Tab-separated table of C-alpha atoms in Angstrom:
chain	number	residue	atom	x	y	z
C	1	UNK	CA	2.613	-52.273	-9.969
C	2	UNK	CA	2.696	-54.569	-6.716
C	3	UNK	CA	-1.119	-54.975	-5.436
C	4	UNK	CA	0.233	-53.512	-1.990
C	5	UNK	CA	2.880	-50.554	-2.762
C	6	UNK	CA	2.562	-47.647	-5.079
C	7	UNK	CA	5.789	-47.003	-5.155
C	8	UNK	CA	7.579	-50.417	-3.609
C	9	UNK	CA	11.284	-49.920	-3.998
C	10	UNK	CA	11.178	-46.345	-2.162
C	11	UNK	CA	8.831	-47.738	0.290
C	12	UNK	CA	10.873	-50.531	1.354
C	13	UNK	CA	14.359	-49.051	0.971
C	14	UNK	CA	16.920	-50.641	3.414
C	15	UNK	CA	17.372	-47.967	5.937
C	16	UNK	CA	21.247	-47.549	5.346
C	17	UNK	CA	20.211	-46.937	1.715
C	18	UNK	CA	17.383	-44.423	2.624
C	19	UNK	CA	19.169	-42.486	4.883
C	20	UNK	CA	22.360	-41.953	2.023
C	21	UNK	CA	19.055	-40.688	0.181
C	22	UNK	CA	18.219	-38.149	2.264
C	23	UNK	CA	21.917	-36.866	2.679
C	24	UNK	CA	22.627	-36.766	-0.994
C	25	UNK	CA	18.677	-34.802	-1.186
C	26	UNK	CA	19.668	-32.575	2.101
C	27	UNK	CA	23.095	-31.333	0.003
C	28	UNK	CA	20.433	-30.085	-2.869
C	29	UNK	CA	18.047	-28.781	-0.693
C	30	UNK	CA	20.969	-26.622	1.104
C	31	UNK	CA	22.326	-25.322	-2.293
C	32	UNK	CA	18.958	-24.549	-3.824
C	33	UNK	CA	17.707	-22.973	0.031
C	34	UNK	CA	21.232	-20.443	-0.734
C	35	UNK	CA	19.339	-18.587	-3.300
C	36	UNK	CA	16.843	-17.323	-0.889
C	37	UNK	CA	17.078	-14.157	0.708
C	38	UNK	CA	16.298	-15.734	4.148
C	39	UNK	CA	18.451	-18.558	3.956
C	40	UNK	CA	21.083	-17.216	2.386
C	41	UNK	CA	21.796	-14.586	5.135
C	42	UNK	CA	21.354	-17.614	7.664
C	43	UNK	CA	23.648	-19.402	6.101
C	44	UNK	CA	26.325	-16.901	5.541
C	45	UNK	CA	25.959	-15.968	9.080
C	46	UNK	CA	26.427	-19.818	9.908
C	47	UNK	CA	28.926	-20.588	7.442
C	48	UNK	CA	26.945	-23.170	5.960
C	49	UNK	CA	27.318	-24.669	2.446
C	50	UNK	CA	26.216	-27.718	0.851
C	51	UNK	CA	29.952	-29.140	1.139
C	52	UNK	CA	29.621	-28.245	5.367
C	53	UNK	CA	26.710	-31.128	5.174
C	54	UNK	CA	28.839	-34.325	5.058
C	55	UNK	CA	26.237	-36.447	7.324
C	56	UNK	CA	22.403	-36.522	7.663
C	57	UNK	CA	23.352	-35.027	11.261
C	58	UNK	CA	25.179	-32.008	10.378
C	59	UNK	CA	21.855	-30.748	9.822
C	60	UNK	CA	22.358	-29.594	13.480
C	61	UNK	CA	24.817	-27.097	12.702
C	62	UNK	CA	21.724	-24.933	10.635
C	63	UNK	CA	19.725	-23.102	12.880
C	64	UNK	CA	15.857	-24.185	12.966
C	65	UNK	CA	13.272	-21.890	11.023
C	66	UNK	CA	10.440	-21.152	12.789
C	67	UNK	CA	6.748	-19.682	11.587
C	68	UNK	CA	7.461	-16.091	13.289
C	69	UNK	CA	10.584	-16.574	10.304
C	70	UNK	CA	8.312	-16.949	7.453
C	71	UNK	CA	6.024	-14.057	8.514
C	72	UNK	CA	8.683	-11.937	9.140
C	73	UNK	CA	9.730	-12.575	5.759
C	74	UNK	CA	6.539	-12.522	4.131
C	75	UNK	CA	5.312	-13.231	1.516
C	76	UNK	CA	8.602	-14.106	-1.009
C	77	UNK	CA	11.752	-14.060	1.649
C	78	UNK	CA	12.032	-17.828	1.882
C	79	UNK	CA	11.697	-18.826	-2.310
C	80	UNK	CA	14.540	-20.003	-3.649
C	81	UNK	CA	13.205	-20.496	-7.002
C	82	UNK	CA	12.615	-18.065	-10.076
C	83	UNK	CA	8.903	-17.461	-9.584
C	84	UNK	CA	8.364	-15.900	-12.445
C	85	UNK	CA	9.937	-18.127	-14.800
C	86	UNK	CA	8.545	-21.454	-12.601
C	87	UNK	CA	6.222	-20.462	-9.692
C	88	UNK	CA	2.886	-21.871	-10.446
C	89	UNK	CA	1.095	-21.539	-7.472
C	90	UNK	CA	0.928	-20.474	-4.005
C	91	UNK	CA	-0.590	-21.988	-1.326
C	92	UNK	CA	-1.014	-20.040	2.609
C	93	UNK	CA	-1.829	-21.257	5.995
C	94	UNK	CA	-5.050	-19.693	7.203
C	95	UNK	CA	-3.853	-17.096	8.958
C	96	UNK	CA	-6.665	-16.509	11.427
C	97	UNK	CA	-3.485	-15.687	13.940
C	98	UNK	CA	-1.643	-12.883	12.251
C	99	UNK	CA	-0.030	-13.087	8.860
C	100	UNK	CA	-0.452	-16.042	6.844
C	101	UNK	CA	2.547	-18.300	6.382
C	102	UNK	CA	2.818	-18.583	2.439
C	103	UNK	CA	4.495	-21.411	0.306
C	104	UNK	CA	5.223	-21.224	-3.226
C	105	UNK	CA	5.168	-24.225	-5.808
C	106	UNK	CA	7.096	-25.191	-8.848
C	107	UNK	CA	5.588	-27.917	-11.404
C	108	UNK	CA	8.047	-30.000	-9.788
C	109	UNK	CA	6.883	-29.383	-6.155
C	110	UNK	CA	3.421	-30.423	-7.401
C	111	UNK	CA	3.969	-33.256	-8.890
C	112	UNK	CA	6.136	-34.208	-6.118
C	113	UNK	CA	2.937	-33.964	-3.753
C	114	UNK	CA	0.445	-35.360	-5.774
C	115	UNK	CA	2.327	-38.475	-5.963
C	116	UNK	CA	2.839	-38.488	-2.090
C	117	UNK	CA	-0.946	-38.147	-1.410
C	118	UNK	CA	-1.467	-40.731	-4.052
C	119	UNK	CA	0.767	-43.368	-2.348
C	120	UNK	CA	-0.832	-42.770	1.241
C	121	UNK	CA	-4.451	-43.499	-0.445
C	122	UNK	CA	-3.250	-46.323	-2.341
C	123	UNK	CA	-1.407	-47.850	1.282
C	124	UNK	CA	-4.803	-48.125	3.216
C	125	UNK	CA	-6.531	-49.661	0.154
C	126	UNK	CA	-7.786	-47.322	-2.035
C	127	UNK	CA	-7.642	-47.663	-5.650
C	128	UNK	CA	-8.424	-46.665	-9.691
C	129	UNK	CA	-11.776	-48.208	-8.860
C	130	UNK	CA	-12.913	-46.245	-6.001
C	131	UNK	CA	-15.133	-42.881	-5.857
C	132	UNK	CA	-13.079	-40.506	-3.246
C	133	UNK	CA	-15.038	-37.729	-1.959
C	134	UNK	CA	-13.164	-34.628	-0.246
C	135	UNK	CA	-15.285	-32.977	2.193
C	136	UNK	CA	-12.406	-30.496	3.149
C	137	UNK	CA	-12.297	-27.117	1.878
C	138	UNK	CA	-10.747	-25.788	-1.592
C	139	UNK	CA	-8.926	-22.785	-2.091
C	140	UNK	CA	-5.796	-21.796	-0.051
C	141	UNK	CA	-6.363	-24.382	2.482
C	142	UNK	CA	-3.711	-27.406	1.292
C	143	UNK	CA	-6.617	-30.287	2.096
C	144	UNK	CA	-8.766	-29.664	-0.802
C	145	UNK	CA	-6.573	-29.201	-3.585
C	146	UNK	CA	-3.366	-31.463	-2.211
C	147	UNK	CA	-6.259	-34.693	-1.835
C	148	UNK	CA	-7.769	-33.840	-5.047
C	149	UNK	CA	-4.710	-34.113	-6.928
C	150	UNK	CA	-3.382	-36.909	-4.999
C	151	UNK	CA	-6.690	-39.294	-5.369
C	152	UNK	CA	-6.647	-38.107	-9.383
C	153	UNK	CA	-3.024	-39.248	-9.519
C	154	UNK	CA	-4.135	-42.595	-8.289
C	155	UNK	CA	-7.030	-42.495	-10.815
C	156	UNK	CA	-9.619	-42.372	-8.853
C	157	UNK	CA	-13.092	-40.740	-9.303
C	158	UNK	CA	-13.032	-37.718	-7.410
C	159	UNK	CA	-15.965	-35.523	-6.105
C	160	UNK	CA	-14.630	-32.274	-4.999
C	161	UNK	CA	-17.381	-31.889	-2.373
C	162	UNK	CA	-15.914	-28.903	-0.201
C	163	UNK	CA	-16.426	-28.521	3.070
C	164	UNK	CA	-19.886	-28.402	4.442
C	165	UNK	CA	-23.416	-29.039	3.466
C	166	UNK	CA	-23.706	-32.440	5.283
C	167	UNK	CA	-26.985	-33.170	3.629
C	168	UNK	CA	-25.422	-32.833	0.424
C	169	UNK	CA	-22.254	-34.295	1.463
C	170	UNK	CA	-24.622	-37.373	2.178
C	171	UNK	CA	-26.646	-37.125	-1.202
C	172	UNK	CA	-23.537	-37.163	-2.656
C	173	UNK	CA	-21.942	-40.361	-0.976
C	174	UNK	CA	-25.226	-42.085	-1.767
C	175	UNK	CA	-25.772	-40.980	-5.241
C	176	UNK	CA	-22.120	-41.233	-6.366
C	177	UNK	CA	-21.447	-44.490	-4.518
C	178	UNK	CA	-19.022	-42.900	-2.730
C	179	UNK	CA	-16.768	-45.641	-1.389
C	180	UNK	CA	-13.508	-43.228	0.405
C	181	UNK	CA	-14.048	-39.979	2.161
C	182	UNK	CA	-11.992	-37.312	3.722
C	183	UNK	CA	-13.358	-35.491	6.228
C	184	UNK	CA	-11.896	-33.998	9.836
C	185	UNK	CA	-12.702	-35.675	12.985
C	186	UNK	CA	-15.056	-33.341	14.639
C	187	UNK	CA	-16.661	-33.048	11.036
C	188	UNK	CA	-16.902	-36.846	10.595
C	189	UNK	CA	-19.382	-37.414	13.891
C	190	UNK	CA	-21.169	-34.054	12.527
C	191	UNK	CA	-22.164	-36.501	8.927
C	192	UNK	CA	-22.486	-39.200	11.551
C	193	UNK	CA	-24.942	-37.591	13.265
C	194	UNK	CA	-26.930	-36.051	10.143
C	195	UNK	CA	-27.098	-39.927	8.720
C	196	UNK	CA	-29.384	-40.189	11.821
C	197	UNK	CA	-31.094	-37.744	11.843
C	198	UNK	CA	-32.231	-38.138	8.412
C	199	UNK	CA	-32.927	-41.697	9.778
C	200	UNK	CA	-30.299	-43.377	7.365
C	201	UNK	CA	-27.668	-45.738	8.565
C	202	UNK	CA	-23.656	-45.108	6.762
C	203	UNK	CA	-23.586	-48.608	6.914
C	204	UNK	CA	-25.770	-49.525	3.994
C	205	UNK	CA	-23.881	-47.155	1.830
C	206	UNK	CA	-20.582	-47.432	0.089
C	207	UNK	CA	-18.785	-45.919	2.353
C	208	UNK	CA	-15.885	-48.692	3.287
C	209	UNK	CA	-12.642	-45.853	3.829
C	210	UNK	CA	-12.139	-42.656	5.705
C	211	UNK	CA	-9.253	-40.380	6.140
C	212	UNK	CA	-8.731	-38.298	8.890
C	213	UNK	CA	-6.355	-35.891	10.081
C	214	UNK	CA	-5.567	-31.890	10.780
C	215	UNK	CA	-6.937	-32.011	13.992
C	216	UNK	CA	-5.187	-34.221	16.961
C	217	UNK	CA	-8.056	-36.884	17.685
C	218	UNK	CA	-7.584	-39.500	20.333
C	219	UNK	CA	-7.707	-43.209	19.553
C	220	UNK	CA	-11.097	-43.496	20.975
C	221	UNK	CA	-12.677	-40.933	18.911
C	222	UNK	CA	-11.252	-43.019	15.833
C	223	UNK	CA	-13.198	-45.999	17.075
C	224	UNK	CA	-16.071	-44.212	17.378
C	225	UNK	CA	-15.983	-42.329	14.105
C	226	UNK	CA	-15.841	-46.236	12.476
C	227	UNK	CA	-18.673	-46.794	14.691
C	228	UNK	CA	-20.819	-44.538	13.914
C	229	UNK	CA	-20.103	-44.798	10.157
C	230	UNK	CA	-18.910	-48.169	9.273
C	231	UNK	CA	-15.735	-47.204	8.783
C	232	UNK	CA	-12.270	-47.876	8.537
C	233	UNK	CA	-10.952	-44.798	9.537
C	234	UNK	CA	-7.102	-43.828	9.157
C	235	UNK	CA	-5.092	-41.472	10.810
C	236	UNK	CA	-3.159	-38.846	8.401
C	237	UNK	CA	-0.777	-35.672	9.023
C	238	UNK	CA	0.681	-32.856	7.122
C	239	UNK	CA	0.623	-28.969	7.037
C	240	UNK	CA	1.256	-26.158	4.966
C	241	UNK	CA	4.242	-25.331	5.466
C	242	UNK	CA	5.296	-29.045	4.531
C	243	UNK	CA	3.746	-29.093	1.225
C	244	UNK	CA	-0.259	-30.058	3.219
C	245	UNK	CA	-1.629	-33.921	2.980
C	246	UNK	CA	0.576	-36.561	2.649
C	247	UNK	CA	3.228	-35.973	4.667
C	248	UNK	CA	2.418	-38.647	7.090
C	249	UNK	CA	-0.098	-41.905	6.878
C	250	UNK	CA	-1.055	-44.764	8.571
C	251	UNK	CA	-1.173	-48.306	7.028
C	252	UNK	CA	-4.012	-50.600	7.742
C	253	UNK	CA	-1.708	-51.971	10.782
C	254	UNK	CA	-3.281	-48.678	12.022
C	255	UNK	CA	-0.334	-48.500	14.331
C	256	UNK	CA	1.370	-45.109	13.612
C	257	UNK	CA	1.773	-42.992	10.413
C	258	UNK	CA	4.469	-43.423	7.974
C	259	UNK	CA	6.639	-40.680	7.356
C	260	UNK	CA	7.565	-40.240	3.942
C	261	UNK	CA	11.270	-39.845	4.666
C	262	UNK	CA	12.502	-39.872	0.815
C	263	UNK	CA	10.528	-36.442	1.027
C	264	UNK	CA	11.122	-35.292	4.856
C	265	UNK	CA	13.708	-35.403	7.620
C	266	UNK	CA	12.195	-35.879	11.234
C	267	UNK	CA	13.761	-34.754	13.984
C	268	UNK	CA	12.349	-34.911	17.489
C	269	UNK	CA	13.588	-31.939	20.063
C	270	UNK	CA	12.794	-31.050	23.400
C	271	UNK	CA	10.663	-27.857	23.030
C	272	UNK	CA	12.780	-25.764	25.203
C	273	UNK	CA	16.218	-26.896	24.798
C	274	UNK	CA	15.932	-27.576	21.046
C	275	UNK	CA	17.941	-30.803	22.184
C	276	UNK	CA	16.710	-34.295	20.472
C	277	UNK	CA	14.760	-36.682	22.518
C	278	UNK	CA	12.623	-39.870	22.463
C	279	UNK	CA	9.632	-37.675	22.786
C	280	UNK	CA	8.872	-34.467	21.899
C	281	UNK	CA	7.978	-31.363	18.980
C	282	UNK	CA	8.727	-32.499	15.219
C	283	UNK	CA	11.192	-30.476	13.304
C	284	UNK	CA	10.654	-31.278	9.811
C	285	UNK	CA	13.198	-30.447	6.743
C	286	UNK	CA	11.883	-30.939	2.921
C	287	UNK	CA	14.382	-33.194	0.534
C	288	UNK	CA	12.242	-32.607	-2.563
C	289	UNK	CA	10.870	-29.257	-3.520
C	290	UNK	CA	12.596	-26.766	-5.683
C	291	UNK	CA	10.459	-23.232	-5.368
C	292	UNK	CA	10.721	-22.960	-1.609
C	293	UNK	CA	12.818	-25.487	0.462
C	294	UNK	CA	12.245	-25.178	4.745
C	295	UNK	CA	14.803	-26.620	6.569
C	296	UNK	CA	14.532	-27.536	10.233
C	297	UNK	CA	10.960	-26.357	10.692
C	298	UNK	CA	9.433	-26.080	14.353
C	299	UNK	CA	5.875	-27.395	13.494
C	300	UNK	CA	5.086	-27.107	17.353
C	301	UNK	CA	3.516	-30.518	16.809
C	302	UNK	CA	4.167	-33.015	19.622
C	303	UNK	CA	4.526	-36.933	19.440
C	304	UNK	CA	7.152	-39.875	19.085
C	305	UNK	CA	9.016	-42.154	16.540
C	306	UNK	CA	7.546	-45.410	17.359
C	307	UNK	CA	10.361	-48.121	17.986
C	308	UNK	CA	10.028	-51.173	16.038
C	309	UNK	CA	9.539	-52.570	12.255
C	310	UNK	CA	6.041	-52.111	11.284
C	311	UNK	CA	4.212	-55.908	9.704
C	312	UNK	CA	2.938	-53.997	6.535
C	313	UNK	CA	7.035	-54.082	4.869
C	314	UNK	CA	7.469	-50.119	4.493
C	315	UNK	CA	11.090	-49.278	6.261
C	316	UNK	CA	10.315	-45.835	7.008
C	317	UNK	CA	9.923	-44.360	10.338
C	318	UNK	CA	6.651	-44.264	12.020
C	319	UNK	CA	5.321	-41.388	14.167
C	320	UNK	CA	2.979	-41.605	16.872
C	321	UNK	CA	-0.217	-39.929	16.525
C	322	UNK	CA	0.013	-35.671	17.349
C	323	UNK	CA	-0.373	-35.388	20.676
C	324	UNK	CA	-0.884	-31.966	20.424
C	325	UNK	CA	0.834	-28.647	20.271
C	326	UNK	CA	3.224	-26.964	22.138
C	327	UNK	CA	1.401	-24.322	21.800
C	328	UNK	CA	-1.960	-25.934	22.105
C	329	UNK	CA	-0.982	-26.512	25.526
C	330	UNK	CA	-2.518	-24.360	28.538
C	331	UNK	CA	-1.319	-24.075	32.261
C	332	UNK	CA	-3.814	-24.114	35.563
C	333	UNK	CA	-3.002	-24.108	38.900
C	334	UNK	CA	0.630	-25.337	37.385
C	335	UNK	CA	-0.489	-28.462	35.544
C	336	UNK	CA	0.625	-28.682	32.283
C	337	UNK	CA	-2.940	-29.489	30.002
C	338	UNK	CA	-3.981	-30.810	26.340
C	339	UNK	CA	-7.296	-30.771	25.320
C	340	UNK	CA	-7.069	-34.197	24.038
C	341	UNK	CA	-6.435	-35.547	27.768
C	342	UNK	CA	-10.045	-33.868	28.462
C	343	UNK	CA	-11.313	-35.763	25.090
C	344	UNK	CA	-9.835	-38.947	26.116
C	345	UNK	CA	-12.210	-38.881	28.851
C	346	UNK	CA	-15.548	-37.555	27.653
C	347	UNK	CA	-15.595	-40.216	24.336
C	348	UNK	CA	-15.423	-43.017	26.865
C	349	UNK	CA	-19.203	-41.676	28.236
C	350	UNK	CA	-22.150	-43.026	25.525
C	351	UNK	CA	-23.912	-40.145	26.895
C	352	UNK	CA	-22.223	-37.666	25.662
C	353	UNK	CA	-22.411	-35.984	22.159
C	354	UNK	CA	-18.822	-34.984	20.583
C	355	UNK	CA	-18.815	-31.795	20.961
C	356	UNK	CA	-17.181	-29.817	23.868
C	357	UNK	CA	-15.717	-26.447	24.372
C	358	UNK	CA	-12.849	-25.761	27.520
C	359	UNK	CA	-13.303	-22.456	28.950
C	360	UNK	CA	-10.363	-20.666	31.389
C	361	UNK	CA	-11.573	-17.265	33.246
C	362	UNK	CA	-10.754	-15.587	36.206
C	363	UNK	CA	-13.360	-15.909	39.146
C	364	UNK	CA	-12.373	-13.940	42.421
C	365	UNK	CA	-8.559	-14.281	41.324
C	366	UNK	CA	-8.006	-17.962	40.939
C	367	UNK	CA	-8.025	-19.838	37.658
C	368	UNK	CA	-11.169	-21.604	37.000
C	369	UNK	CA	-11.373	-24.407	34.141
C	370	UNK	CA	-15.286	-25.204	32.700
C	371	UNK	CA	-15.848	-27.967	30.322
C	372	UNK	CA	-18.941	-27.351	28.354
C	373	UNK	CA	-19.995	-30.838	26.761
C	374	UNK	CA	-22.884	-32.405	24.917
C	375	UNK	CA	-25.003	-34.455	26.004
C	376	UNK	CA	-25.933	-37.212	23.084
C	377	UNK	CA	-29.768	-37.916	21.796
C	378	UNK	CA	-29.744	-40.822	24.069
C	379	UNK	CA	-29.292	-38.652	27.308
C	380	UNK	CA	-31.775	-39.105	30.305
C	381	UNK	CA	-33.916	-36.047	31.141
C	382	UNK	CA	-33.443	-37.578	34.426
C	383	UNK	CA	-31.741	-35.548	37.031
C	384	UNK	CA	-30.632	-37.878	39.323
C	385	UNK	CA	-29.065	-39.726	36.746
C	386	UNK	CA	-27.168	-36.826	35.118
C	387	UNK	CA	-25.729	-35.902	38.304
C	388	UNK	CA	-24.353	-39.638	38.389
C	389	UNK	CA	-22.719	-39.448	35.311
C	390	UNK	CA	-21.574	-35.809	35.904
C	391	UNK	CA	-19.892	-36.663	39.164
C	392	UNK	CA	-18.065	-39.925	37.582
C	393	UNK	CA	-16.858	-37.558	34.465
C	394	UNK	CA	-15.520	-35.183	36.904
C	395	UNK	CA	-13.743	-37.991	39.028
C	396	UNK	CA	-11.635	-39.473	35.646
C	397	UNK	CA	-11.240	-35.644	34.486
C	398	UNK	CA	-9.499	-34.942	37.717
C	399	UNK	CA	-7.587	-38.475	37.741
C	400	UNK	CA	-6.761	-37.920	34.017
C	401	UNK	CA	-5.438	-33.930	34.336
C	402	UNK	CA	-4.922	-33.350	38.176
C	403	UNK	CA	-7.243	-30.811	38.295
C	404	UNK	CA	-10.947	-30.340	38.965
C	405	UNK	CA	-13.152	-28.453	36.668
C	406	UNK	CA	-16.411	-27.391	36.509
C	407	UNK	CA	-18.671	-29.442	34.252
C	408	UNK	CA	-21.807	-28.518	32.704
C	409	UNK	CA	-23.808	-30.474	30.573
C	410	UNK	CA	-25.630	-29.081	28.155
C	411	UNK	CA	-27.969	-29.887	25.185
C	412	UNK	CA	-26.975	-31.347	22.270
C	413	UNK	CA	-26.679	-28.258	18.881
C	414	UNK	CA	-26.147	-25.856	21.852
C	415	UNK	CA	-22.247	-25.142	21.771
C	416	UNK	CA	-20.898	-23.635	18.476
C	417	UNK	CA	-20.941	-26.431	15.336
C	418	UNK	CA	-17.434	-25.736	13.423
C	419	UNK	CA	-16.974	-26.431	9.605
C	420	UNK	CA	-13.454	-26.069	9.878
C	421	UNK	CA	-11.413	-26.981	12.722
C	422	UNK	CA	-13.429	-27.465	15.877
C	423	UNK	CA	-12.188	-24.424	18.267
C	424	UNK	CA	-11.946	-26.885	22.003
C	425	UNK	CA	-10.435	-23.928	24.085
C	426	UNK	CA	-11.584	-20.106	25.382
C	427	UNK	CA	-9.134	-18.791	27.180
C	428	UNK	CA	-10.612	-15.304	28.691
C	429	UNK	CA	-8.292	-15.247	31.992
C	430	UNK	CA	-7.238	-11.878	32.529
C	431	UNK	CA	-3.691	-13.022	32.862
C	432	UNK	CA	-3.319	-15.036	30.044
């Protein structure tokens, strides 16, 4: 095996060659997608067939699947496979909005995965010989199971950690010599932040690789997670509803993430007219699962294919990192705002812890917009001072999203602490 590709000839596949890949994949994943109930009313309605698909771009003529599709045909209306005879296990978005979204795996679809995840670990550097630790959670969340399989494809020593328990967590990376983690953003400051307060330093552990992803992080709050932990630290993406992890990676240009195209078609559409463009929400297709094939799936993500070759050698596209969602998004006073343009601001201030929390409510009528954020160990008890910094926050807030909000600073452990995903907005507006 080359020292720097798991899996070299896919990852460096001429593009002609890759893209006469995914067209002979797409026909397969259109016939097998026919024996769905959902898809194959779709497609009789559309008068699609795997024969209709002659080019990668007649994908266009199938109409895009969206999650209010797989709820309304929850749980089985999308599998295409016999589930009795091959369905060996089923996997479900959390659902914390409604009904879950629900995908259903064959041995193949598995296997399939696992080998993705294992070729993003083993393109930023990780190896047989390392000790991976998974600090996300197990169960029917996609991050504990799809990196555990993934790192034990590889061969590495896994400790199934779960999500949580930060003093164990740290125990654990100490004890076990712990030399990769996986961990969220907002829950890799939280270890930071425990390391000190247990007055150790990451740095004189084993620690040398993180992965992050499933929540859109700026590139500032990457530098400071490395900071703060001695860390490389490398951006990753996948969902659900695309299998989970390993979708998407960077390499350790750490300039984009590498989208496993053998496995995925990317398409970029404008959000309203479903039109492609340079820049805006990923529609995703799967080319290599059996049980339950999506085609054309609005992930509501936004972001960009990144123009260029990257220096690592891997041919396939690279995506910028999520910008957020389309549905992430919130309006005031008719400006368009993502909570990672507030974010982008508040990591550039050493004063400030990482936590923050956007509120939007109604006061006399008019939209108000209150960013709670914390202020680090390091703050000043000094007023005058605080009202210095809080003004110049305010000032690049307002330069940064064209509106001003209210700021408050509070002490640091005083907004909610999040295992999960950190919740960033409230919206209690009596319009919304």
């Amino acid at each position: 095996m080359n020292n720097k590709y798991w899996e070299e000839e896919i990852e460096t596949m001429p593009r002609e060659q890759l893209r006469e890949l995914q067209l002979q994949r797409l026909k397969k994943t259109v016939s097998i997608a026919a024996n769905s109930p959902y898809y194959k009313k779709v497609f009789q309605e559309h008068g699609i067939t795997a024969d209709s698909i002659r080019s990668v771009e007649d994908i266009r003529k199938i109409p895009f699947t969206t999650k209010a599709d797989m709820r309304a045909n929850y749980p089985f209306g999308l599998v295409a496979g016999d589930m009795r005879e091959d369905g060996v296990r089923i996997h479900s978005s959390s659902g914390t909005t409604g009904t879950p979204t629900v995908i259903v795996h064959s041995q193949h679809d598995l296997d399939s995965w696992a080998n993705l995840v294992a070729r993003c670990l083993y393109m930023v550097g990780i190896r047989k010989t390392d000790v991976f630790q998974n600090s996300s959670g197990y169960g029917m969340f996609t991050g504990g199971l799809g990196f555990q399989y993934g790192a034990e494809r590889l061969g590495a020593l896994t400790v199934p950690a779960a999500a949580g328990n930060s003093k164990r967590q740290i125990k654990f990376i100490t004890d076990f010599k712990t030399t990769a983690l996986h961990a969220i953003p907002s829950y890799a400051i939280r270890l930071a932040e425990v390391f000190q307060e247990e007055g150790m330093d990451p740095a004189g552990t084993s620690l040398k690789t993180l992965v992050i992803g499933a929540e859109p992080h700026t590139d500032e709050q990457r530098r400071k997670i490395e900071r703060m932990l001695g860390v490389k630290a490398y951006n990753s993406f996948g969902m659900t509803e695309m299998n989970g992890p390993g979708v998407a990676f960077e390499c350790t240009e750490q300039d984009g993430m590498h989208f496993w195209e053998d496995c995925y078609l990317v398409e970029i559409i404008n959000p309203e007219t479903g039109e492609p463009v340079p820049e805006g929400e990923l529609v995703l297709t799967t080319l290599d699962r059996e049980m339950m094939p999506l085609i054309r799936y609005r992930t509501r993500d936004l972001t960009r294919i990144l123009p260029g070759k990257c220096p690592c050698g891997r041919t396939h596209i690279r995506i910028d990192r999520i910008k957020g969602r389309s549905d992430d998004m919130f309006i005031i006073k008719g400006v368009n705002i993502f909570p990672m343009q507030v974010e982008k601001v508040l990591v550039q201030f050493p004063e400030l812890g990482s936590n923050y929390l956007i509120t939007l409510e109604t006061v006399n009528n008019q939209d108000e917009m209150i960013v709670e954020v914390e202020l680090s160990d390091l703050s000043t008890d000094n007023y005058i001072e605080l009202q210095k910094i809080s003004k110049a926050i305010t000032r690049q807030l307002k330069d940064e999203i064209l509106v001003t909000p209210k700021l408050r600073l509070v002490k640091k452990g005083s907004l909610p602490q999040s295992e999960g995903k950190a919740v960033r907005v409230k919206d209690l507006r009596d319009n919304k």
